Short mmCIF file of C-alpha atoms in Angstrom, two decimals:
data_model
loop_
_atom_site.label_atom_id
_atom_site.label_comp_id
_atom_site.label_asym_id
_atom_site.label_seq_id
_atom_site.Cartn_x
_atom_site.Cartn_y
_atom_site.Cartn_z
CA MET A 7 111.62 112.67 95.48
CA ILE A 8 108.44 110.96 94.35
CA ASN A 9 109.26 109.49 90.95
CA ARG A 10 106.00 107.71 90.19
CA LEU A 11 102.40 107.85 91.39
CA GLU A 12 99.69 105.24 90.81
CA LEU A 13 96.03 105.64 91.81
CA ARG A 14 93.18 103.17 91.56
CA ASN A 15 89.54 103.87 92.45
CA PHE A 16 90.45 107.08 94.26
CA ARG A 17 88.10 110.09 94.06
CA CYS A 18 87.67 110.95 90.35
CA PHE A 19 90.48 108.67 89.16
CA LYS A 20 89.55 105.16 88.08
CA GLN A 21 93.15 104.42 87.12
CA LEU A 22 96.17 106.71 86.94
CA ASP A 23 99.87 105.99 86.48
CA ILE A 24 102.15 109.03 86.06
CA SER A 25 105.81 109.95 86.43
CA LEU A 26 106.77 113.03 88.43
CA LYS A 27 109.78 115.30 88.12
CA LYS A 28 111.37 117.71 90.56
CA PHE A 29 109.23 120.65 89.40
CA ASN A 30 105.64 119.89 88.38
CA ILE A 31 102.90 122.36 87.44
CA VAL A 32 99.38 120.92 87.23
CA VAL A 33 96.75 122.64 85.07
CA GLY A 34 93.30 121.74 83.81
CA GLU A 35 89.65 122.75 83.91
CA SER A 36 87.73 122.88 87.18
CA GLY A 37 86.63 119.39 88.15
CA SER A 38 89.36 117.68 86.12
CA GLY A 39 91.12 116.27 89.18
CA LYS A 40 93.89 118.74 90.14
CA THR A 41 92.98 118.96 93.82
CA ALA A 42 92.31 115.20 93.99
CA LEU A 43 95.85 114.62 92.73
CA MET A 44 97.27 116.87 95.46
CA GLU A 45 95.15 115.14 98.09
CA ALA A 46 96.37 111.73 96.92
CA LEU A 47 99.97 112.78 97.56
CA PHE A 48 99.03 114.21 100.97
CA LEU A 49 97.12 111.08 102.07
CA LEU A 50 99.85 108.78 100.80
CA GLY A 51 102.47 110.69 102.77
CA GLY A 52 100.44 110.66 106.00
CA GLY A 53 100.50 108.24 108.87
CA SER A 54 97.02 108.34 110.40
CA PRO A 55 93.41 108.26 109.12
CA GLU A 56 92.92 111.51 111.01
CA ILE A 57 94.28 113.44 108.04
CA TYR A 58 91.17 112.54 106.02
CA PHE A 59 89.10 114.78 108.30
CA ARG A 60 91.53 117.62 107.65
CA LEU A 61 91.03 117.19 103.90
CA ARG A 62 87.28 117.10 104.43
CA ASN A 63 87.41 120.37 106.37
CA TRP A 64 89.59 122.02 103.69
CA ARG A 65 86.95 121.10 101.09
CA GLY A 66 84.44 123.20 103.02
CA PHE A 67 82.72 120.66 105.28
CA SER A 68 82.02 121.48 108.92
CA ARG A 69 84.50 120.51 111.62
CA ILE A 70 81.53 119.12 113.58
CA VAL A 71 80.53 115.70 112.27
CA GLY A 72 76.96 114.70 113.01
CA LEU A 73 75.39 111.30 112.31
CA SER A 74 71.70 110.45 112.10
CA GLY A 75 72.05 106.97 113.58
CA THR A 76 72.12 104.91 110.39
CA ARG A 77 74.84 103.06 108.49
CA GLU A 78 74.12 105.22 105.42
CA SER A 79 74.79 108.35 107.47
CA TYR A 80 78.11 106.90 108.67
CA GLN A 81 79.30 105.77 105.24
CA SER A 82 78.22 109.01 103.55
CA LEU A 83 81.18 110.69 105.25
CA PHE A 84 83.63 108.59 103.23
CA ARG A 85 81.85 107.82 99.96
CA ASP A 86 83.66 110.51 97.92
CA LEU A 87 87.01 108.86 98.67
CA PHE A 88 86.10 106.13 96.19
CA TYR A 89 85.77 106.33 92.43
CA ASN A 90 82.14 106.69 91.34
CA PHE A 91 81.21 106.45 95.06
CA ASP A 92 81.71 102.67 94.96
CA GLN A 93 82.48 101.85 98.59
CA ASN A 94 82.65 98.13 97.92
CA SER A 95 85.89 98.58 95.97
CA GLY A 96 88.85 99.83 97.96
CA ALA A 97 91.05 102.72 96.86
CA VAL A 98 94.77 102.13 96.29
CA LEU A 99 97.43 104.86 96.24
CA GLN A 100 101.04 103.94 95.55
CA SER A 101 104.30 105.79 94.89
CA GLN A 102 107.93 105.08 94.17
CA ASP A 103 110.35 107.49 95.79
CA SER A 104 114.04 108.01 96.43
CA ASN A 105 113.78 107.49 100.20
CA SER A 106 111.67 104.51 101.28
CA GLY A 107 111.64 103.03 97.76
CA SER A 108 107.89 102.43 97.74
CA ARG A 109 104.91 103.66 99.69
CA LYS A 110 101.39 102.28 99.41
CA LEU A 111 98.05 103.14 100.98
CA GLU A 112 94.98 100.90 100.74
CA ILE A 113 91.65 102.34 101.93
CA SER A 114 88.75 99.94 102.45
CA TYR A 115 86.05 98.89 104.88
CA GLY A 116 86.93 96.07 107.25
CA ASP A 117 84.93 93.49 109.15
CA SER A 118 83.43 94.49 112.46
CA LYS A 119 81.55 92.93 115.35
CA GLU A 120 80.31 96.33 116.47
CA TYR A 121 76.63 97.17 115.97
CA GLY A 122 74.78 100.42 116.00
CA LEU A 123 71.30 100.47 117.46
CA ASN A 124 68.88 103.14 116.30
CA LEU A 125 66.06 103.43 118.83
CA GLU A 126 64.70 106.77 117.62
CA GLY A 127 63.30 105.67 114.24
CA PRO A 128 59.77 104.42 113.65
CA GLU A 129 61.11 100.86 113.82
CA PRO A 130 64.20 100.21 115.98
CA HIS A 131 66.92 98.34 114.08
CA ALA A 132 70.54 97.32 114.43
CA PHE A 133 73.24 97.68 111.76
CA THR A 134 76.94 96.93 111.48
CA LEU A 135 79.47 99.78 111.60
CA SER A 136 82.51 98.61 109.68
CA PRO A 137 85.76 100.47 110.41
CA LEU A 138 87.44 102.28 107.55
CA ASN A 139 90.91 100.78 107.28
CA PHE A 140 93.97 102.69 106.10
CA LYS A 141 96.78 100.22 105.46
CA TRP A 142 100.13 101.85 104.75
CA VAL A 143 102.98 99.75 103.39
CA VAL A 144 106.23 101.71 103.73
CA GLY A 145 109.43 100.13 102.45
CA GLY A 146 107.80 96.71 102.64
CA VAL A 147 106.62 97.12 106.27
CA VAL A 148 102.84 96.98 106.86
CA HIS A 149 101.18 99.49 109.20
CA ASN A 150 97.49 98.78 109.83
CA THR A 151 95.41 101.74 111.01
CA SER A 152 91.68 102.34 111.13
CA ILE A 153 88.98 104.83 112.00
CA PHE A 154 85.66 103.76 113.51
CA PHE A 155 82.62 105.19 115.25
CA LYS A 156 81.89 103.96 118.75
CA GLU A 157 79.97 105.35 121.70
CA GLY A 158 79.14 108.56 119.89
CA ARG A 159 82.60 109.50 118.62
CA PHE A 160 85.24 108.64 116.05
CA THR A 161 88.32 106.79 117.21
CA VAL A 162 91.59 106.31 115.36
CA GLU A 163 93.81 103.31 115.95
CA GLY A 164 97.37 102.77 114.72
CA SER A 165 99.89 104.94 112.90
CA ALA A 166 102.51 104.75 110.16
CA PRO A 167 105.77 106.65 109.48
CA VAL A 168 105.02 110.07 108.00
CA ALA A 169 106.73 111.15 104.78
CA ALA A 170 108.54 114.48 104.40
CA LEU A 171 105.64 116.07 102.54
CA ALA A 172 103.78 119.35 103.07
CA TYR A 173 100.47 120.37 101.47
CA TYR A 174 99.21 123.94 101.23
CA ASN A 175 95.98 125.41 99.94
CA ALA A 176 94.13 128.68 100.44
CA ILE A 177 92.79 127.89 103.93
CA ASN A 178 94.87 125.25 105.68
CA THR A 179 97.58 127.38 107.30
CA THR A 180 97.26 129.40 110.51
CA SER A 181 99.45 132.17 111.90
CA PHE A 182 100.34 129.84 114.78
CA GLU A 183 101.66 127.18 112.40
CA THR A 184 103.62 129.77 110.43
CA GLY A 185 105.13 131.16 113.64
CA SER A 186 106.02 127.69 114.89
CA ALA A 187 107.74 126.82 111.60
CA PHE A 188 109.75 130.06 111.70
CA SER A 189 110.71 129.47 115.34
CA SER A 190 112.07 126.04 114.47
CA LEU A 191 114.05 127.54 111.61
CA SER A 192 115.37 130.40 113.71
CA ARG A 193 116.57 128.11 116.52
CA ARG A 194 118.80 126.35 113.98
CA PHE A 195 120.18 129.68 112.67
CA ARG A 196 118.58 129.07 109.27
CA SER A 197 116.24 132.06 108.97
CA THR A 198 118.73 134.05 106.84
CA SER A 199 117.81 132.05 103.72
CA LEU A 200 114.14 132.91 104.22
CA VAL A 201 114.77 136.65 104.73
CA LYS A 202 116.98 136.82 101.62
CA ALA A 203 114.35 135.03 99.54
CA ILE A 204 111.63 137.45 100.68
CA ALA A 205 113.78 140.53 100.10
CA SER A 206 114.54 139.41 96.53
CA ILE A 207 110.84 139.91 95.71
CA TYR A 208 109.68 142.35 98.37
CA PRO A 209 112.64 144.67 99.12
CA GLN A 210 110.63 146.52 101.78
CA VAL A 211 111.07 143.49 104.06
CA LYS A 212 114.25 143.87 106.15
CA ASP A 213 113.85 141.19 108.80
CA LEU A 214 111.48 138.68 110.43
CA THR A 215 111.03 138.11 114.15
CA LEU A 216 108.55 136.54 116.55
CA GLU A 217 106.82 139.08 118.78
CA ILE A 218 104.15 138.84 121.48
CA ILE A 219 101.02 140.77 120.49
CA GLY A 220 98.29 140.50 123.07
CA ALA A 221 98.53 136.90 124.21
CA ASP A 222 99.73 135.55 120.86
CA THR A 223 103.23 134.97 119.55
CA THR A 224 103.13 136.45 116.06
CA LEU A 225 105.53 136.50 113.12
CA CYS A 226 106.36 140.16 112.45
CA VAL A 227 108.13 142.04 109.67
CA ALA A 228 110.62 144.90 109.86
CA THR A 229 110.12 147.51 107.12
CA GLU A 230 110.90 151.22 106.81
CA LEU A 231 108.23 151.91 109.47
CA ASP A 232 109.12 152.74 113.07
CA GLU A 233 107.59 149.50 114.38
CA ARG A 234 107.40 145.92 113.16
CA LEU A 235 104.15 144.85 111.56
CA PRO A 236 102.39 141.49 111.98
CA LEU A 237 103.07 139.56 108.79
CA GLY A 238 99.37 139.33 107.93
CA ASP A 239 98.99 143.13 108.07
CA LEU A 240 101.64 143.73 105.43
CA SER A 241 100.50 141.69 102.43
CA GLY A 242 98.60 138.52 101.62
CA GLY A 243 101.16 137.73 98.93
CA ILE A 244 104.10 138.08 101.32
CA THR A 245 102.29 135.92 103.88
CA LYS A 246 101.69 133.18 101.31
CA PHE A 247 105.26 133.30 100.05
CA VAL A 248 106.59 133.00 103.61
CA THR A 249 104.29 130.02 104.25
CA ILE A 250 105.46 128.12 101.15
CA ALA A 251 109.12 129.04 101.67
CA LEU A 252 108.93 127.83 105.28
CA GLY A 253 107.45 124.56 104.03
CA ILE A 254 110.42 124.11 101.68
CA LEU A 255 112.99 124.94 104.34
CA ALA A 256 111.27 122.67 106.89
CA ASN A 257 111.23 119.65 104.52
CA PRO A 258 114.76 119.28 103.09
CA GLY A 259 114.85 116.32 100.72
CA GLY A 260 111.04 116.11 100.77
CA THR A 261 108.06 117.20 98.67
CA VAL A 262 105.96 120.38 98.90
CA THR A 263 102.57 120.60 97.17
CA VAL A 264 100.61 123.84 96.70
CA ASP A 265 97.05 123.98 95.35
CA GLU A 266 96.23 127.15 93.36
CA ILE A 267 99.66 128.67 93.93
CA GLU A 268 98.78 131.93 92.18
CA SER A 269 96.18 132.90 94.80
CA GLY A 270 97.22 136.08 96.66
CA PHE A 271 100.12 137.06 94.39
CA TYR A 272 100.15 140.21 92.26
CA TYR A 273 100.83 139.14 88.68
CA LYS A 274 103.94 141.36 88.35
CA ASP A 275 105.48 139.58 91.37
CA MET A 276 104.97 136.09 89.94
CA PRO A 277 108.31 135.80 88.05
CA GLY A 278 110.23 136.71 91.20
CA VAL A 279 108.07 134.46 93.39
CA TRP A 280 108.59 131.42 91.19
CA ALA A 281 112.33 132.07 90.71
CA ALA A 282 112.82 132.39 94.47
CA LEU A 283 110.86 129.21 95.22
CA VAL A 284 112.80 127.24 92.60
CA LYS A 285 116.08 128.51 94.06
CA LEU A 286 115.05 127.39 97.56
CA CYS A 287 113.98 123.98 96.23
CA VAL A 288 117.33 123.48 94.51
CA GLN A 289 119.12 124.56 97.69
CA GLU A 290 117.10 122.20 99.92
CA GLU A 291 116.68 119.39 97.34
CA VAL A 292 112.91 119.69 97.57
CA GLN A 293 110.39 118.48 95.00
CA LEU A 294 107.61 120.93 94.13
CA VAL A 295 104.12 120.06 92.85
CA VAL A 296 101.77 123.02 92.29
CA SER A 297 98.45 123.58 90.57
CA THR A 298 97.31 126.80 88.91
CA HIS A 299 94.53 128.38 86.85
CA SER A 300 96.64 131.44 86.07
CA TYR A 301 98.06 132.04 82.60
CA GLU A 302 100.19 134.86 84.07
CA PHE A 303 101.78 132.35 86.43
CA LEU A 304 102.49 129.92 83.57
CA LYS A 305 104.14 132.69 81.54
CA ALA A 306 106.20 133.69 84.57
CA SER A 307 107.30 130.14 85.40
CA ALA A 308 108.05 128.90 81.87
CA PRO A 309 111.41 130.69 81.35
CA VAL A 310 112.67 129.56 84.76
CA LEU A 311 111.73 125.93 84.14
CA ALA A 312 113.28 126.04 80.66
CA GLU A 313 116.73 126.94 82.00
CA GLU A 314 119.23 124.29 80.97
CA SER A 315 120.00 123.13 84.51
CA ILE A 316 116.31 122.80 85.42
CA ALA A 317 114.44 121.87 82.22
CA LYS A 318 115.14 118.12 82.40
CA ASP A 319 113.66 118.10 85.92
CA SER A 320 110.51 120.07 85.05
CA GLN A 321 107.15 119.42 83.41
CA LEU A 322 103.61 120.67 82.91
CA MET A 323 100.88 118.16 83.79
CA ARG A 324 97.52 118.80 82.15
CA SER A 325 94.52 117.11 83.78
CA GLU A 326 91.78 116.33 81.24
CA ILE A 327 88.60 114.32 80.81
CA ASP A 328 88.91 111.93 77.86
CA ALA A 329 86.23 110.69 75.43
CA LYS A 330 85.24 107.92 77.86
CA GLY A 331 84.70 110.41 80.67
CA GLU A 332 87.83 109.30 82.55
CA ARG A 333 90.38 111.66 84.09
CA VAL A 334 93.78 111.49 82.43
CA ILE A 335 96.96 113.53 82.81
CA LYS A 336 99.11 114.58 79.86
CA ARG A 337 102.74 115.51 80.47
CA ILE A 338 104.31 118.45 78.60
CA PRO A 339 108.11 119.07 78.72
CA ALA A 340 109.36 122.39 80.10
CA HIS A 341 110.78 123.58 76.75
CA SER A 342 107.40 123.00 75.09
CA LEU A 343 105.70 125.02 77.83
CA GLU A 344 108.04 127.95 77.22
CA SER A 345 107.48 127.79 73.45
CA ALA A 346 103.70 127.66 73.90
CA THR A 347 103.49 130.58 76.33
CA SER A 348 105.90 132.72 74.28
CA LEU A 349 103.47 132.38 71.36
CA ASP A 350 100.44 132.86 73.62
CA PHE A 351 99.10 129.35 73.00
CA GLU A 352 96.51 128.24 75.53
CA VAL A 353 97.93 125.38 77.59
CA ARG A 354 95.64 125.43 80.61
#
């Protein structure tokens, strides 16, 4: 479990030092830093600079990266990694956890002897292309990695041990990945826990299997119908629940983060969804960090988090912009969250 997270000069955070619990719900206005917090955890748990391009794609940028032949064009790809777009100051992400003890990621530009030569401009000129270095320090061991542009393409060098951490948002999961995760679970005779969790919320689901439809291996659902349905044809909410539940079951002892967890769920299903996810996390000893804009979700989750056996391990984290314009996070205990939502106080 990640017990503490520190950020410096990363995205919208100039400085952040927070404690995490087993169950964490992040709220706050748009632009207050919720997604940046999730991305910090994901980057810190990674092992290759390649994951930055995945984050970039999930934020809506094209998979195809084009450069105009200047250093400014090259560095513009990475400028939003740094607080206030200051690329001269490196970003530092650091955590304390129950596994490796400490994990640190330093992101900065390094020295380079490589030069780019732009011959297409009005005046040909050469410019240095400094690699972007990602230095992970895991349990005191340094792992130097970098990403650089050479001969018309990006190249990644080096790797670090990857943490047991999964990150989900509205667009970063494919049916292939979901099917692969279920296959791995099924081979180890562990799919029963998933089916029971689904049936506790969606009783129409009787079983899950992998079937070949066309040329694709697809996760399918048995219901009262005469044939199994592809999971995606049944319900967006069921599909999302299966995705998150698979992430929990595939990362025992790890951390699962979900951005905008309420997306796709019918509000009446939210109490059952949250209760089932918490039960799976307790079973698998998994830490959960989720963000939400939904008051219905907060009302549904508050009683579960306030249960005596869970309350001490739960908190609400409210991302705000203070009087100085800096992003800060306030921590609210689970019992206070339940009291606030029961009285319809606004806590988002």
